CSV table of C-alpha atoms and ligand atoms in Angstrom, one decimal:
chain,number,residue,atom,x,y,z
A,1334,UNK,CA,252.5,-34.9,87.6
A,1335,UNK,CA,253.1,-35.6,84.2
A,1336,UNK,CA,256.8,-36.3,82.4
A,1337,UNK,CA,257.0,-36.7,79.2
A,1338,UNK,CA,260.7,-37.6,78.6
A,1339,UNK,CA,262.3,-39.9,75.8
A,1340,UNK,CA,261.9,-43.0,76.5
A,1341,UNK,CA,265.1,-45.0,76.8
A,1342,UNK,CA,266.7,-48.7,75.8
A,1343,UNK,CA,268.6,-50.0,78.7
A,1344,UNK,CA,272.4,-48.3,78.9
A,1345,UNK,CA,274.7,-47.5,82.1
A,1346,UNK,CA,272.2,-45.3,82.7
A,1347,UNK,CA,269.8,-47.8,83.9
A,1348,UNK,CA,272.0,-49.1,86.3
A,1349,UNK,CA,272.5,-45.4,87.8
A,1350,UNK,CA,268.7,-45.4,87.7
A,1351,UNK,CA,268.5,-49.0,89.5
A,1352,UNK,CA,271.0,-47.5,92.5
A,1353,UNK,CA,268.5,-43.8,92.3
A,1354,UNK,CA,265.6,-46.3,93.4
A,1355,UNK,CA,266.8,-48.0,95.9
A,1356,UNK,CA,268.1,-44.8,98.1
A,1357,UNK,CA,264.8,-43.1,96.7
A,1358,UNK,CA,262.8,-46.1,98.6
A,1359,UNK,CA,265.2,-45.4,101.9
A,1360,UNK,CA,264.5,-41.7,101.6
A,1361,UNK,CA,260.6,-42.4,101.1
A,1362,UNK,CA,260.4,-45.0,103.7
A,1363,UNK,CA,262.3,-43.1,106.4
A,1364,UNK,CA,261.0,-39.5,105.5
A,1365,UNK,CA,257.1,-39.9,104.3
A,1366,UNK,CA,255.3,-39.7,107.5
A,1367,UNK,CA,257.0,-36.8,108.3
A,1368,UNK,CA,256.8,-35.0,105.2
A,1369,UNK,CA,253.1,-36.0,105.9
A,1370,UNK,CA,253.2,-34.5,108.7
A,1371,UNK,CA,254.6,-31.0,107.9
A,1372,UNK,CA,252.0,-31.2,104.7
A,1373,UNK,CA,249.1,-31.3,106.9
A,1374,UNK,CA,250.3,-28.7,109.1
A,1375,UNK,CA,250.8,-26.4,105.8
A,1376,UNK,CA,248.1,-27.0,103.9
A,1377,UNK,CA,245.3,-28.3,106.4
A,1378,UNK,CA,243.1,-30.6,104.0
A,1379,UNK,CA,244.5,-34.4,103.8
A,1380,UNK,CA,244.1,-34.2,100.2
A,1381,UNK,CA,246.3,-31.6,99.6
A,1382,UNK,CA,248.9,-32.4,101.5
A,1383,UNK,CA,248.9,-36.1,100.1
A,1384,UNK,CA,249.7,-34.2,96.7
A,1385,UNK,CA,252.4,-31.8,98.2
A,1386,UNK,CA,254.1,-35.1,99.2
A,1387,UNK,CA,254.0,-36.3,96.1
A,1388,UNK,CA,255.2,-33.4,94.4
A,1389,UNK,CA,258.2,-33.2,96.6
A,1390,UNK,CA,259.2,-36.7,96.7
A,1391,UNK,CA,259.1,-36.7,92.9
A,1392,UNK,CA,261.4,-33.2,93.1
A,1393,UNK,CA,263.6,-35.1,95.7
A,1394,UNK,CA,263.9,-37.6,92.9
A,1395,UNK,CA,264.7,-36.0,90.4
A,1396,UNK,CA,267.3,-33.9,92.4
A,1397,UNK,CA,269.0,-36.5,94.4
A,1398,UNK,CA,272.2,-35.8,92.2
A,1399,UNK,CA,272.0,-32.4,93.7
A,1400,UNK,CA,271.9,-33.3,97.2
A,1401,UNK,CA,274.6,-33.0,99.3
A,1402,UNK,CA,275.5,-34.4,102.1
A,1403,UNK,CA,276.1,-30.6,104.0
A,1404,UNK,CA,272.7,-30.5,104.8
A,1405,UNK,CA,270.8,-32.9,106.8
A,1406,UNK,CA,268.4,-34.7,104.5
A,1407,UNK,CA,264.9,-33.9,106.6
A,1408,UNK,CA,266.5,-30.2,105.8
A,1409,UNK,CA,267.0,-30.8,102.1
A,1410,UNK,CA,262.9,-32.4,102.0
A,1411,UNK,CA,261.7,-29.5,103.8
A,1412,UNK,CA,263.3,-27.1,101.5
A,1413,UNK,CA,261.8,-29.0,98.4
A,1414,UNK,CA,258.1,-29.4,100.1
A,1415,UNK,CA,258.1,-25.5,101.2
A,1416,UNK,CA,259.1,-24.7,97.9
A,1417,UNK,CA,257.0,-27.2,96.2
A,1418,UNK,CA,253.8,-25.7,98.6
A,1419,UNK,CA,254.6,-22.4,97.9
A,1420,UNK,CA,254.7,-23.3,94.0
A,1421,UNK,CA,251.0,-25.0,94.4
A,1422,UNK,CA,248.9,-22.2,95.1
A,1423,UNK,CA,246.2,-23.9,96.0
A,1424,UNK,CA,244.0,-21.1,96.8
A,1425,UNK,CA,243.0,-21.9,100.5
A,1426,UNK,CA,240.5,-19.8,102.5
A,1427,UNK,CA,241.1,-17.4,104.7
A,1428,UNK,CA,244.8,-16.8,105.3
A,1429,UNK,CA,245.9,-14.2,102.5
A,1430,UNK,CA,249.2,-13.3,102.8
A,1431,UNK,CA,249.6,-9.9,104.8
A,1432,UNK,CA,252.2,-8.7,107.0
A,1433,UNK,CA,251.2,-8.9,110.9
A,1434,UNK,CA,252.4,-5.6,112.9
A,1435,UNK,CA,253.3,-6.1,116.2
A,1436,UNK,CA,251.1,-3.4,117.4
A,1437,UNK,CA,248.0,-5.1,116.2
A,1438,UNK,CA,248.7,-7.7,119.1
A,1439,UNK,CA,249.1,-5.6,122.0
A,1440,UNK,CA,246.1,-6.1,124.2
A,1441,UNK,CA,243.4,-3.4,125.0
A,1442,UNK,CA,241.3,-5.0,127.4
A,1443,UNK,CA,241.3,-7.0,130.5
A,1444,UNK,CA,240.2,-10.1,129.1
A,1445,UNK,CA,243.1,-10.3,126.5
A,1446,UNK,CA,245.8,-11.3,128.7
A,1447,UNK,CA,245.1,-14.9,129.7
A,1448,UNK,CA,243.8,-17.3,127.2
A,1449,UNK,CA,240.0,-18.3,127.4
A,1450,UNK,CA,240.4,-22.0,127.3
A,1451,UNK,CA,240.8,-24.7,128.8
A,1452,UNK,CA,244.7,-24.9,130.1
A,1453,UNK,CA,245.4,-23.9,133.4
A,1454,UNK,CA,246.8,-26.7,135.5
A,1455,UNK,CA,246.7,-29.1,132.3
A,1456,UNK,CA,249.8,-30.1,130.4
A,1457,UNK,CA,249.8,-29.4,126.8
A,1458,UNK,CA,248.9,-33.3,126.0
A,1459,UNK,CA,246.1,-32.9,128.7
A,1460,UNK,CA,244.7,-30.0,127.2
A,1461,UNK,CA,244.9,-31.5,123.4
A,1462,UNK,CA,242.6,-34.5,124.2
A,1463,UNK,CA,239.9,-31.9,123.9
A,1464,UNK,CA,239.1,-32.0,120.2
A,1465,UNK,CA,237.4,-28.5,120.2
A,1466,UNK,CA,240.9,-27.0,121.3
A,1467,UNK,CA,242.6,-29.2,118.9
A,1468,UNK,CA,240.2,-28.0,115.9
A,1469,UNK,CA,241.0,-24.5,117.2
A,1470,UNK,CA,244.7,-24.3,117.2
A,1471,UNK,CA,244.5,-25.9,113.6
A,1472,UNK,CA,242.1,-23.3,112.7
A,1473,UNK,CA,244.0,-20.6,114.1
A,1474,UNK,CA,247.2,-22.0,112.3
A,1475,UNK,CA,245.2,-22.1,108.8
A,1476,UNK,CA,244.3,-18.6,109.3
A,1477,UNK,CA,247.8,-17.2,109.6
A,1478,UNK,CA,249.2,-15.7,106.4
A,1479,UNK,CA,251.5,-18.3,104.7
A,1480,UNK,CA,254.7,-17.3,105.4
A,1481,UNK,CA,254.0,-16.8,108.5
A,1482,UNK,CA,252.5,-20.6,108.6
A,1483,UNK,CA,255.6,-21.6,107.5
A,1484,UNK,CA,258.1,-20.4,110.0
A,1485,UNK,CA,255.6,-21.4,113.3
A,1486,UNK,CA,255.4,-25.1,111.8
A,1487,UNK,CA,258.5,-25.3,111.2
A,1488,UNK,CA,259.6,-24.0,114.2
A,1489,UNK,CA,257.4,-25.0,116.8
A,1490,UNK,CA,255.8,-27.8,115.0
A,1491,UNK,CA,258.4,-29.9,113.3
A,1492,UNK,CA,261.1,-28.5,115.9
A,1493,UNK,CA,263.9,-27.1,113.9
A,1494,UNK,CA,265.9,-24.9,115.2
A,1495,UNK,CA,265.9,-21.0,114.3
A,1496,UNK,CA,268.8,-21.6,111.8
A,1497,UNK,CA,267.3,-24.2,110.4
A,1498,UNK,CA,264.4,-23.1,109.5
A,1499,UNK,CA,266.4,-20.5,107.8
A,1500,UNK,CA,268.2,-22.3,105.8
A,1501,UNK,CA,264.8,-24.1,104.5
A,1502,UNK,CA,262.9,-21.0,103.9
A,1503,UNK,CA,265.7,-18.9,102.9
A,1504,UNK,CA,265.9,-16.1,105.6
A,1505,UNK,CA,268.3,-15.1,108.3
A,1506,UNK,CA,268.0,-16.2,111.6
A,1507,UNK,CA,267.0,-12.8,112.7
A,1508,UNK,CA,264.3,-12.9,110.4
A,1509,UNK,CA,263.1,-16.1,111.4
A,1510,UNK,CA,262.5,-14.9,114.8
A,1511,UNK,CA,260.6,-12.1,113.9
A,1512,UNK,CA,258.2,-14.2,111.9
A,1513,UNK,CA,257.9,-17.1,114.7
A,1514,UNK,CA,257.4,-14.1,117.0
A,1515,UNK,CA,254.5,-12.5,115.2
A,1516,UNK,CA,253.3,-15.9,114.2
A,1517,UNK,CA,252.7,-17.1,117.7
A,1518,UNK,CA,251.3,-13.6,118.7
A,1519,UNK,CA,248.3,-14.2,115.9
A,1520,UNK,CA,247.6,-17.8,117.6
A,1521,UNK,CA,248.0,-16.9,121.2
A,1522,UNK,CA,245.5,-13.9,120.2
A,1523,UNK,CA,242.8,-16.6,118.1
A,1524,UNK,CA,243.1,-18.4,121.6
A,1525,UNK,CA,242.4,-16.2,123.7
A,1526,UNK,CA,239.7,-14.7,121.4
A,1527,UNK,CA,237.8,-18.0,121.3
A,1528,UNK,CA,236.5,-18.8,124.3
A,1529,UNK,CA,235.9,-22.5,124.7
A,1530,UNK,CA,234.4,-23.8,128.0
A,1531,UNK,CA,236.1,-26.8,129.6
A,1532,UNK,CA,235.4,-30.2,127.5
A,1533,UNK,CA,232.2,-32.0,128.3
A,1534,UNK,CA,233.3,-35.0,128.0
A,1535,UNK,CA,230.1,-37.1,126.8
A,1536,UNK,CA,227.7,-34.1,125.0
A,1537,UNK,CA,228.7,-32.9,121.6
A,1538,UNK,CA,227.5,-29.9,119.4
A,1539,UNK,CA,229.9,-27.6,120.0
A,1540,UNK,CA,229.0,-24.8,117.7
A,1541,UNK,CA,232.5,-24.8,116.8
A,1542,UNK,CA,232.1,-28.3,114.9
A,1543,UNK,CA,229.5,-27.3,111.9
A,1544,UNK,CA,231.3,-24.5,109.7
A,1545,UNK,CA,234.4,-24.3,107.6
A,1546,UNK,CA,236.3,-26.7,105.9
B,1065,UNK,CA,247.4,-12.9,144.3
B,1066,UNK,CA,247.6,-9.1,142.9
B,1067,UNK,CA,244.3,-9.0,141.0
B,1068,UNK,CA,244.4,-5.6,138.8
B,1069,UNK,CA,241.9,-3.1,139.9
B,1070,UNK,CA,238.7,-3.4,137.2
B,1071,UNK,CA,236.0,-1.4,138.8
B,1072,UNK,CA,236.7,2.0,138.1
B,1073,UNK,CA,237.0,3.4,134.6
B,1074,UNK,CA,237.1,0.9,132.8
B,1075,UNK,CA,238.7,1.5,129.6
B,1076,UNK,CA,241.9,2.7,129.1
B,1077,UNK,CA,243.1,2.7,132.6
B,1078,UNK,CA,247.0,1.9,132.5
B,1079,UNK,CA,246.7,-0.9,135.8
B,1080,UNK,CA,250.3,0.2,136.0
B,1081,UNK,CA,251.4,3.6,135.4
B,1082,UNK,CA,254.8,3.1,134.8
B,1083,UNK,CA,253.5,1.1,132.2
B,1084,UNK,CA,252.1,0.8,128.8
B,1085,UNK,CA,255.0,1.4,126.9
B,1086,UNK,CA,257.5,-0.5,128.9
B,1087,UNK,CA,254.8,-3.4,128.8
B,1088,UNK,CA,254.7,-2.8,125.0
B,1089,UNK,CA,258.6,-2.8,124.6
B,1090,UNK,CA,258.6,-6.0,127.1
B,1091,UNK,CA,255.9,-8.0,124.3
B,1092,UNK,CA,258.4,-7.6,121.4
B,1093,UNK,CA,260.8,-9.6,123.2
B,1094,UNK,CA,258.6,-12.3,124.9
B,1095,UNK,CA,259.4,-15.2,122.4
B,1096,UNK,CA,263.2,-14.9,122.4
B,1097,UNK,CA,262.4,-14.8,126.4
B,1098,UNK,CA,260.7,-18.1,126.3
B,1099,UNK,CA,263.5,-19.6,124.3
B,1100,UNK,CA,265.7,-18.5,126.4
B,1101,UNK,CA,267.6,-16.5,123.9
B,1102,UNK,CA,267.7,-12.7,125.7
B,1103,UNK,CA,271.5,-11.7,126.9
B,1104,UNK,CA,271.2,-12.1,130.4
B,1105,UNK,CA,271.2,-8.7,131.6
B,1106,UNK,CA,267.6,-8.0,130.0
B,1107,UNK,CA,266.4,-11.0,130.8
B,1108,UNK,CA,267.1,-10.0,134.3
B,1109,UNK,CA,265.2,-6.9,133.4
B,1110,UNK,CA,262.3,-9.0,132.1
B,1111,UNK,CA,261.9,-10.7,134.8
B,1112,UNK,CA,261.8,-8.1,137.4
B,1113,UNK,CA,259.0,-6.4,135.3
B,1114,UNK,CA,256.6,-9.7,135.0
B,1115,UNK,CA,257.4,-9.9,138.9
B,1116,UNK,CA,255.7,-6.3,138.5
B,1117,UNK,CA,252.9,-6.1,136.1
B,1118,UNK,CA,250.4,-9.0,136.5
B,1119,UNK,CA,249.5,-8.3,132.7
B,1120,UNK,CA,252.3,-9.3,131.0
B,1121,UNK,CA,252.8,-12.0,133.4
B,1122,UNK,CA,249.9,-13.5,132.1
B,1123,UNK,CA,250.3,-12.5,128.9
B,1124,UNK,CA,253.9,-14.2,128.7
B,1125,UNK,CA,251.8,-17.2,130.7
B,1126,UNK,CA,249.4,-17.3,127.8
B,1127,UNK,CA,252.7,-17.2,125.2
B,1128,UNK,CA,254.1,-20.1,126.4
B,1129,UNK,CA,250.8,-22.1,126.6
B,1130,UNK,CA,250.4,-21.5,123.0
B,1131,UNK,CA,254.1,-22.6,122.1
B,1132,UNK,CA,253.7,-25.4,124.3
B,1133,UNK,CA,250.2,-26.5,122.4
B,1134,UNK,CA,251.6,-26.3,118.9
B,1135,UNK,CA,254.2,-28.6,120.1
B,1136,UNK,CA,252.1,-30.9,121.1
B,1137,UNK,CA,249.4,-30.7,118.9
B,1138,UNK,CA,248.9,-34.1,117.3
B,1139,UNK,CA,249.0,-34.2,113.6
B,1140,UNK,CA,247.4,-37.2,111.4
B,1141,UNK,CA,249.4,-40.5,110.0
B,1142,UNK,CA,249.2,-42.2,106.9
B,1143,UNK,CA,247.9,-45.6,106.3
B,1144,UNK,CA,250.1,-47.7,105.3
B,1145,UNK,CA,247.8,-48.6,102.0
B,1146,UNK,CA,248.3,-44.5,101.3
B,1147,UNK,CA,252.1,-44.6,101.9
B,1148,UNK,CA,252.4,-47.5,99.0
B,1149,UNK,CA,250.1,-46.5,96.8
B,1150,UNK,CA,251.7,-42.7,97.0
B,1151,UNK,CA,254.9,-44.5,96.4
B,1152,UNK,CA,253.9,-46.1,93.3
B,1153,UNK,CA,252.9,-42.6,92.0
B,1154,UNK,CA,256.0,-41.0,92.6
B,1155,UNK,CA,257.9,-43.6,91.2
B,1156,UNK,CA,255.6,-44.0,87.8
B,1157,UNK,CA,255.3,-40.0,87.5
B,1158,UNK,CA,259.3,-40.1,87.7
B,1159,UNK,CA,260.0,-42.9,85.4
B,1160,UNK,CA,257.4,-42.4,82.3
B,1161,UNK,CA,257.8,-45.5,80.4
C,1815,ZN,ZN1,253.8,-5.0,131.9
């Protein structure tokens, strides 16, 4: 983040700048956990996603002029973040960026169908206290080719609505739906390939634990 | 409740012969089913053929677990140290002196 730009003596300006920082520390204050948020969710390590909210408050910044006041701010900051991601190329493992076919997720054996982990008769919340499934489904998220990343976390994650998530990635609704679709047909499948037992609650060494990131 | 036949001939066995292709044509639509977005004539449709085929009812069972986890899956929170000192870096990177 560097910005070289002239240096300035005190003019109107100034005062413009003055009124720019106090609506830029509302936007931070309100907006940076959940920027946070959908920067984890994107790019996985903490560190990166610390400088992909960086990078797009200082874009939000620098284009508060153009904002306007059609679209809902949280909206406007996802826009700038996806773009902002998409511009980092950050080389992260796995995850290269192929199309997913919707044949490639049609089951062929008995054991597809149902997922091999711990859910039945849990609620989602339930289910989640068990770390090993929590690493999982943020594994199985990493591994998903970006753009596909980008529509189930926006989606099903953040909770925008289909629309909405096309008018922050730029796609049609129609689109968007076929991405969430395939997007949540990779997960579901990483799930169900898995195979973790129920949690033991005091004994740890899951082999899951050692290995990436 | 209906437990598909395993034993015999293992592979490839369509459980359901009316099947694999309707089951197939019944996947593409499963997320726009679980978000309740399918014209109600097929969804009427849909239904009938998960009351049917105990595959794709669990597959549709395993869809909706997976939406429903991402949902809920908890993501991490900033210190409140991080958030200001992050602040101060925006603001310094955006206003060089
Ligand atoms: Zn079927």
């Amino acid at each position: 983040m560097k910005t070289p730009a002239p240096a300035k003596q005190p003019t109107p300006a100034s005062r413009n700048e003055a009124r720019t920082a106090a609506s830029f520390d509302t936007l931070y204050r309100d907006h940076v956990d959940q920027m946070y948020r959908f920067a984890t969710r994107l790019c996985g390590e903490p560190e990166v996603a610390k400088d992909l909210v960086q990078e797009t408050f200082l874009n939000a910044y620098r284009g508060y002029q153009t904002f306007r006041g059609d679209a809902q701010v949280s909206t406007w900051l996802y826009a700038i973040a996806a773009r902002a991601c998409s511009r980092m190329r950050r080389k992260r493992k796995g995850a290269p960026d192929r199309e997913l076919s919707l044949e490639e997720f049609i089951p062929t054996s008995e054991g597809e169908f149902r997922l091999q982990i711990p859910v039945d008769g849990l609620s989602p919340e339930e289910a989640l206290q068990n770390k090993e499934l929590r690493q999982v489904l943020d594994r199985a998220i990493a591994k998903l080719p970006k753009k596909y990343r980008m529509v189930l976390v926006l989606r099903d994650m953040e909770g925008l609505s289909a629309k909405e998530v096309g008018s922050v990635v730029g796609l049609n609704e129609r689109a968007v739906k076929s991405r969430l679709h395939r997007a949540r047909l990779f997960v579901r499948r990483e799930l169900s390939a898995q195979g973790i037992a129920a949690s033991e609650p005091s004994h740890n060494g899951h082999p899951f634990m050692q290995g990436g990131r | 409740m209906a437990k598909r036949t395993t034993t015999r001939s293992v592979q490839q066995k369509p459980a359901h012969r009316h099947g694999k292709g309707r089951c197939v044509a019944i996947l593409k639509k499963l997320s726009a089913y679980i978000d309740d977005e399918l014209p109600g004539t097929l969804c009427e449709e849909l239904r009938k053929h998960l009351g049917a085929c105990p595959n794709c009812e669990e597959f549709v069972a395993s869809l909706r677990q997976t939406v429903a986890l991402c949902q809920h899956q908890p993501a991490p929170a900033l210190s409140q140290a991080e958030r200001a000192r992050m602040r101060n870096d925006i603001l310094r990177a955006a206003r060089p002196r």
